[in-house]
Every structure is written in structure tokens, then in C-alpha cells.
Amino acid sequence: MKEAILLVGGKGTRLRPLTVHTPKPMVPAAGVPFLTHQLARARAAGVEHIVLATSYLAEVFEPYFGDGSALGLHLEYVTEEEPLGTGGALRNVATRLCSGADDPVLVFNGDILTGLDIRALVRAHEDSGADVSLHLTRVADPRAYGLVPTDGAGRVLAFLEKPQTPEEIVTDQINAGAYVFRRSVIDAIPQGRPVSVERETFPDLLSAGAHLHGMVDSTYWLDLGTPAAFVRGSADLVTGRAPSPAVPGRCGDRLVLPTAVVAADAKLTGGTVVGEGAFVAEGARVSGSTLLPGAVIEPGAVVTDSLIGVRARIGARSVLSGAVVGDGATVGADNELRDGVRVWCDALIPAGAVRFSSDQ
């Protein structure tokens, strides 16, 4: 297996305001665009040619990655004029593939952080003779996911929509967002219209008697679709809990990028990232958080499990927990922002304007 398709066209609506100016795969995780980690892991597994299926803010990918030579890859870019879904996106880029009809093509979603053994998935695909092989993972609560039961040999039996009752939970195996396709299967997807591989392509293949194989790999896996998950994924990359050859520095409790400035008595813990040109002032405490380039944390502020956007500013003594602050926003001094709050890009919260506890 020498080539892959990476699906990076989504709008990332669940991640807004992080994705107002930046497509989801380009939001920095552990100091580099998240997409960098996926490309590096694919290269480490032997992939040489990757086609990026782009759509939303498609124009930002190629100026950053170019032809991919810096990563040891050959990258191509194909932009959807209208969203085509996962299957439609695959078909839309099929003419850029070099593989033969029976050759394996790796496909993966642009918002999954995983420790998947890619080579093992390809071996399972080849050994089973499958038309499509899927990476499956087990989750404690599968109600939010589509279920994929398999038989004892790993053959996929069905694709079940999100279960609504306990009786419908027939397995804890879910589709983990990485696949190996026989090239001819991609070529057979209908062209020029939206197609979902989960709701149309895979069920239709099963109905036609095709062989779909599921490989359960329960190493690290995280869907980065929400701000809380994205912040956690970045921290896990920094601490080494999630594997990636693209982390720009040693794994540890903190990652401070070049040109960032951190006061001597500021405390950074829990996989915190301080982006280039960012500033953390004296007495500030930042834990498990990501500070994007140019962000400013003023004296005595406490930031936990939060993401602070490009050139955003957190005022003195403000306390943030589980917050997302958009690019260019300002949170004035002595504010208190708690779990789930999203401060939009360029917004201004005056000093002492938001509290969850007494001002005493």
C-alpha cells in the first residue's frame, strides 16, 4: 500500500469558533496543524502518495504543505465545488490515484487522532481478501456512534445507526474512521452527487455480497470533533499518551514553541502548548490547554483545559475552565468562564463582566 486519500473537507461546525478562519485539520494540535500528525503517521507506515479531498477553506492547505516533499510525501489537492459526503469525496479524487484495480488504498478522516497500527490494518485487509477493511474500536458507551458487529473471523455483518434503546446495542464496536479500500470499489462509487460511505456505500456493498472486514484495534482513539476533545487530544500528544512523530519537541508536561515567552514563575502543566509569539505572564497557571500563536495570558490568570485563539488575550486574574476563546478576542480582567463557554472571534468581554461565583 503506497497511497492514501485524506478526507479534510468538513466545515468543523462543532469546533466553532476555532474553525471560523481555519479548517479543522489545520487547527494546531501540539504545536502543528493537526493534519501534520496524520500525514507523518501515514508516511511512517509506508505511504508515499496522498490525495487531500478538500472543500471548506480549501485554499489554505497547499500554501502550507506544498507538494509534501518536506514530509517525504507526494501530496495532491482536489477541491469539491459542492460538499459530496465521504463517499462522494472519495470518488471525486479517484482519477488522481495511481493504484491498480485490486490494489489497496488507505482512507482516513481528517478529525481522528489514533494510535492505529496502519500496517496491521493493511495486512488484515490483504490476508482476508476483503473489498474494504475498517478500523473498529470499542467504546464504553456506543450510543453516539454507528455500530459495526462482526463474526468470529472479523467479517462485517451489518452497519447499525446510533442505537436508541438498550436492546439495539448489540456490540461495543464502532467505525473508527480509517479504511483500506480495494481501488475498484472507489471507482464504483456514483460520481457527481453526495454519497455517504457509512449510510450508502457500505450497506450497499453488504447487500451485494461484498466482503467487508473489521479489524478491532483498541489503542488510543479520539474523535476531535468538539473543542473539549480537541484540547484533550493536543495535550495527549504533548504528554506522549497519543503517538505522533510530528510533535515538535520532547514529550512532557509542556510544549513551549520558539519565540513564545513564559514568565519564570508561571506554571505550565498537563500537556499545555504555548504557541509561537504567545506570552504567559507572572503568576499565571495554565494546565492542559492550548495557547495559539500570539495569545496573551496576563498576570495571575488561571487557564484549565481551554483553547485560546490566535492573538486572543486573557485578562489578569481571570479564571477559565473548559473554555474556547476565538481568534483576536479579549477577556478582561477578573472574569470567570466555565465549561462549555465559547467566546467568539474578536469579541470583547469587559473586566469583571462574567462570573460563576461571588466577586468576593
XYZ file of N, CA, C and O in Angstrom, residues 135-138 216-221:
40
model
N -11.139 -0.015 10.299
C -10.635 0.033 11.660
C -11.832 0.197 12.588
O -12.621 1.135 12.451
N -11.982 -0.726 13.512
C -13.031 -0.652 14.523
C -12.391 -0.446 15.892
O -11.294 -0.937 16.150
N -13.076 0.285 16.744
C -12.614 0.423 18.115
C -13.788 0.183 19.046
O -14.956 0.297 18.637
N -13.479 -0.165 20.282
C -14.524 -0.420 21.275
C -14.661 0.787 22.190
O -13.662 1.365 22.615
N -10.443 -4.877 14.866
C -10.557 -4.149 16.136
C -9.163 -3.813 16.642
O -8.315 -4.688 16.818
N -8.912 -2.534 16.816
C -7.649 -2.050 17.364
C -8.017 -1.057 18.458
O -8.545 0.019 18.182
N -7.766 -1.428 19.687
C -8.224 -0.620 20.813
C -7.105 0.205 21.424
O -7.104 0.484 22.626
N -6.130 0.609 20.600
C -5.142 1.569 21.065
C -5.804 2.939 21.160
O -7.009 3.078 20.981
N -5.005 3.951 21.389
C -5.543 5.307 21.572
C -6.440 5.692 20.395
O -6.077 5.500 19.224
N -7.606 6.287 20.712
C -8.534 6.755 19.683
C -9.361 7.900 20.240
O -9.892 7.817 21.352
